[in-house]
Coordinates of N, CA, C and O in Angstrom, one line a residue:
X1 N 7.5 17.8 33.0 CA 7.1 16.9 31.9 C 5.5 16.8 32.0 O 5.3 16.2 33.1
X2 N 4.4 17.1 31.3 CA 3.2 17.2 31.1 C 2.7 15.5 31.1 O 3.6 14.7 31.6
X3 N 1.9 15.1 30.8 CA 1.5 14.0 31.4 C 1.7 13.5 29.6 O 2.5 12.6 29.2
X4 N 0.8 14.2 29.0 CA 1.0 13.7 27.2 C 2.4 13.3 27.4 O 2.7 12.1 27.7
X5 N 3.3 14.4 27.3 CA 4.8 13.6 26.9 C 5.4 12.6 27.9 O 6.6 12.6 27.9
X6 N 5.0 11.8 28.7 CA 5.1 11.3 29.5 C 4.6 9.9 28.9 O 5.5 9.0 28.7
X7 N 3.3 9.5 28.6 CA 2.5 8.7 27.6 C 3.2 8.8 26.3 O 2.9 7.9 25.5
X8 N 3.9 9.7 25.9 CA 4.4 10.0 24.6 C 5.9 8.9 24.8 O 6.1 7.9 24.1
X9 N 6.8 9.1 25.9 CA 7.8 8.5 26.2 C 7.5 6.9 26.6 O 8.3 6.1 26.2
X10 N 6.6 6.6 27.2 CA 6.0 5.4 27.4 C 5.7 4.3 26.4 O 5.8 3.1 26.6
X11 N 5.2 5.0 25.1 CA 4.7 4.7 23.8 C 6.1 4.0 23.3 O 6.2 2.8 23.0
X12 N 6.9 5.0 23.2 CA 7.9 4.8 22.5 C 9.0 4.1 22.7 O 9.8 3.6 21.9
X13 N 8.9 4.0 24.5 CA 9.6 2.7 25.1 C 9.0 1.2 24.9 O 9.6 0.1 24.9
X14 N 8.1 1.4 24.7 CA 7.0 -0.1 24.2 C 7.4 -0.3 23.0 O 7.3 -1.4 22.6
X15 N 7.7 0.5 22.3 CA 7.8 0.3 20.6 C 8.9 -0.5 20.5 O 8.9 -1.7 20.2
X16 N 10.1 0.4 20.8 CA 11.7 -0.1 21.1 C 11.9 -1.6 21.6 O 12.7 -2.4 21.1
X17 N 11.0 -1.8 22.8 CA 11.0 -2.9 23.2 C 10.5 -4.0 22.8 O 10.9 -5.2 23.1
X18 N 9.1 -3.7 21.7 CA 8.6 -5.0 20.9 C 9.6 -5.3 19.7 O 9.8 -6.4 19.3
X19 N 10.2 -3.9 19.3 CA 11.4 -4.5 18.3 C 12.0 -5.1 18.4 O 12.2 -6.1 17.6
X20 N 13.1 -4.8 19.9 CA 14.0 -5.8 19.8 C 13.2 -6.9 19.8 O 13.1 -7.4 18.7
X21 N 12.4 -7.7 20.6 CA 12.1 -8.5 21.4 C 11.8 -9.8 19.8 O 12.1 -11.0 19.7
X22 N 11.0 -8.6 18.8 CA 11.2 -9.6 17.7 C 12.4 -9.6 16.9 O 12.4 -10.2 15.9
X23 N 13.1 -9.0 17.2 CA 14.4 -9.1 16.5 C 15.6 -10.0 16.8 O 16.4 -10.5 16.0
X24 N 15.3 -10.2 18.6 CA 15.9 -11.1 19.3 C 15.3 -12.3 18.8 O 16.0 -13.0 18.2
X25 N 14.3 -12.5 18.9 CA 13.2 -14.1 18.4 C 13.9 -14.2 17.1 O 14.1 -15.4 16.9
X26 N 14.2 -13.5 16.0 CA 14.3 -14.0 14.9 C 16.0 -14.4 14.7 O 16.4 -15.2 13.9
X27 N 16.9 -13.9 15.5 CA 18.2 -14.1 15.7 C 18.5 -15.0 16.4 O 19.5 -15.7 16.2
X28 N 17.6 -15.1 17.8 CA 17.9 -16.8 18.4 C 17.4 -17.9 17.5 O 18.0 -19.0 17.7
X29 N 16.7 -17.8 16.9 CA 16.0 -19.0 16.2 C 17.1 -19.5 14.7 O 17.2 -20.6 14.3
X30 N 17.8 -18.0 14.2 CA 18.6 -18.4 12.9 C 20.3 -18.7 13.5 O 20.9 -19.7 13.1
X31 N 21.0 -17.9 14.6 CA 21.8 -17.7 14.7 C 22.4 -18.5 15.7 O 23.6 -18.9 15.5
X32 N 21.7 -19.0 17.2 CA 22.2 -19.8 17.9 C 22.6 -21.2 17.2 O 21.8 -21.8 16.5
X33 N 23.4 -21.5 17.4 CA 23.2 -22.7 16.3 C 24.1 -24.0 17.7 O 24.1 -25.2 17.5
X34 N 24.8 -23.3 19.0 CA 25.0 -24.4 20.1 C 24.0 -24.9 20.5 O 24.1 -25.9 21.2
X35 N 22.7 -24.4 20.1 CA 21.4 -24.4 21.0 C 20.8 -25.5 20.5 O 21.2 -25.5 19.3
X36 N 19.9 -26.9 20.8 CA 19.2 -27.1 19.8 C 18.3 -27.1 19.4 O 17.4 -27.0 20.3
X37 N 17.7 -27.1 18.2 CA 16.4 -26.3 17.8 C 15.2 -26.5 18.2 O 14.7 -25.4 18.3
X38 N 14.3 -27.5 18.8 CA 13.3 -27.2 19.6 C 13.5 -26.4 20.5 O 12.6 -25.6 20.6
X39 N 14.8 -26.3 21.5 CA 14.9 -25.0 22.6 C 15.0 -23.8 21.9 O 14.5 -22.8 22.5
X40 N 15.3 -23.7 21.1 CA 15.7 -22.3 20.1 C 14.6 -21.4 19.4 O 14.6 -20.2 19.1
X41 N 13.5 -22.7 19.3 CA 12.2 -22.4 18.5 C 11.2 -22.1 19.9 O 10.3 -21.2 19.8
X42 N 11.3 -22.6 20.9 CA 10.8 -22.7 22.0 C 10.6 -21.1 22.2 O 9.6 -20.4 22.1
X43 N 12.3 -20.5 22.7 CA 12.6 -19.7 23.1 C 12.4 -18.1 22.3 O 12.1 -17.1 22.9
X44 N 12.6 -18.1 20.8 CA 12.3 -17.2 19.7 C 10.3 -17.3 19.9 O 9.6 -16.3 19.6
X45 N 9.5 -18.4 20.3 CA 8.6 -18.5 20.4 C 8.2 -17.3 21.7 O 7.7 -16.1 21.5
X46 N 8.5 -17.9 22.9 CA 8.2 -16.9 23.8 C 8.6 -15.4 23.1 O 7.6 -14.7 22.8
X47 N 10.0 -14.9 22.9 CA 9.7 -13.6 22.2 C 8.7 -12.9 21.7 O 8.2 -11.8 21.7
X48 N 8.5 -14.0 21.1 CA 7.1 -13.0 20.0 C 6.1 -13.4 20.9 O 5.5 -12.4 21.2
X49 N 5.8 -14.1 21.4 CA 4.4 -13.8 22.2 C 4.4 -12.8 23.2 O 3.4 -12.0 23.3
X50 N 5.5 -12.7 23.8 CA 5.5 -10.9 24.5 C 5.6 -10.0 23.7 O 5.0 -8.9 24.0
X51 N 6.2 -10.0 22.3 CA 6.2 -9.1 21.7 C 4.7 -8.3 21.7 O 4.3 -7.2 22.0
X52 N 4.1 -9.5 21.3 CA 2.4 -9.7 20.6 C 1.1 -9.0 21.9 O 0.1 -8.4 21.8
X53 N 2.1 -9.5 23.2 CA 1.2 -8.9 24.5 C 1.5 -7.7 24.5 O 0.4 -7.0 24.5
X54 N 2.6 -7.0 24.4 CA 2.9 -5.9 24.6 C 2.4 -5.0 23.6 O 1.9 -3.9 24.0
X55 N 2.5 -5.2 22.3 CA 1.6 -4.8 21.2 C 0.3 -4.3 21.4 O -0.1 -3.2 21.1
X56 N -0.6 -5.7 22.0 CA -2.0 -5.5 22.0 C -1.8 -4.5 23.5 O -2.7 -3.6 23.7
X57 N -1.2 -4.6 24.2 CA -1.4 -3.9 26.0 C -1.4 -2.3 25.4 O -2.3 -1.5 25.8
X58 N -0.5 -1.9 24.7 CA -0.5 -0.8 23.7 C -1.2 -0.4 23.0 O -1.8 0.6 23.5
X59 N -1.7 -0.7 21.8 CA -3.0 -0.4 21.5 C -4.6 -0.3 22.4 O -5.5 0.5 22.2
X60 N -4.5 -1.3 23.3 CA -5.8 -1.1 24.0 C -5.7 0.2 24.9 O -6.6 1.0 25.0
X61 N -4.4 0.3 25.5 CA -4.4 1.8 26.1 C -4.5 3.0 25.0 O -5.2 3.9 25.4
X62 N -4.2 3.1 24.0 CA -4.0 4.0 23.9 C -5.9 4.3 22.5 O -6.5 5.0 21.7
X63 N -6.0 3.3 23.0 CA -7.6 3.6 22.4 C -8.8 4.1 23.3 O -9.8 4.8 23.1
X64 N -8.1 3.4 24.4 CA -8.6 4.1 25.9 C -9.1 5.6 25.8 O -10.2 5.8 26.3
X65 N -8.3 6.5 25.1 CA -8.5 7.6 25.5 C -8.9 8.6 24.4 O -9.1 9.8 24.7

């Protein structure tokens, strides 16, 4: 495996993983409904902010180069 496709697989595991991560956030926030909603909002909160880290940690690398 060359180092490109290596950064190529890397890329794409980051991608995958910001999806769910907002996909999770947007499904705990509508869908938990045992939960109650400040914790729910709390927690769909954290998601997207990793989402959002992982996003920018991503783009900064790969402008890097």
């Amino acid at each position: 495996m060359t180092p490109e496709e290596k950064i190529a697989r890397q890329k794409r595991t980051l991608a995958i993983l910001i999806v769910v991560l907002a996909v999770g956030a947007v499904l705990i926030a509508t869908l938990a409904r045992k939960i109650i909603l400040p914790l729910r909002l709390l927690i769909a909160a954290v998601d997207f902010v990793a989402a959002a880290v992982l996003w920018v940690a991503m783009r900064q690398a790969s402008e890097k180069k």
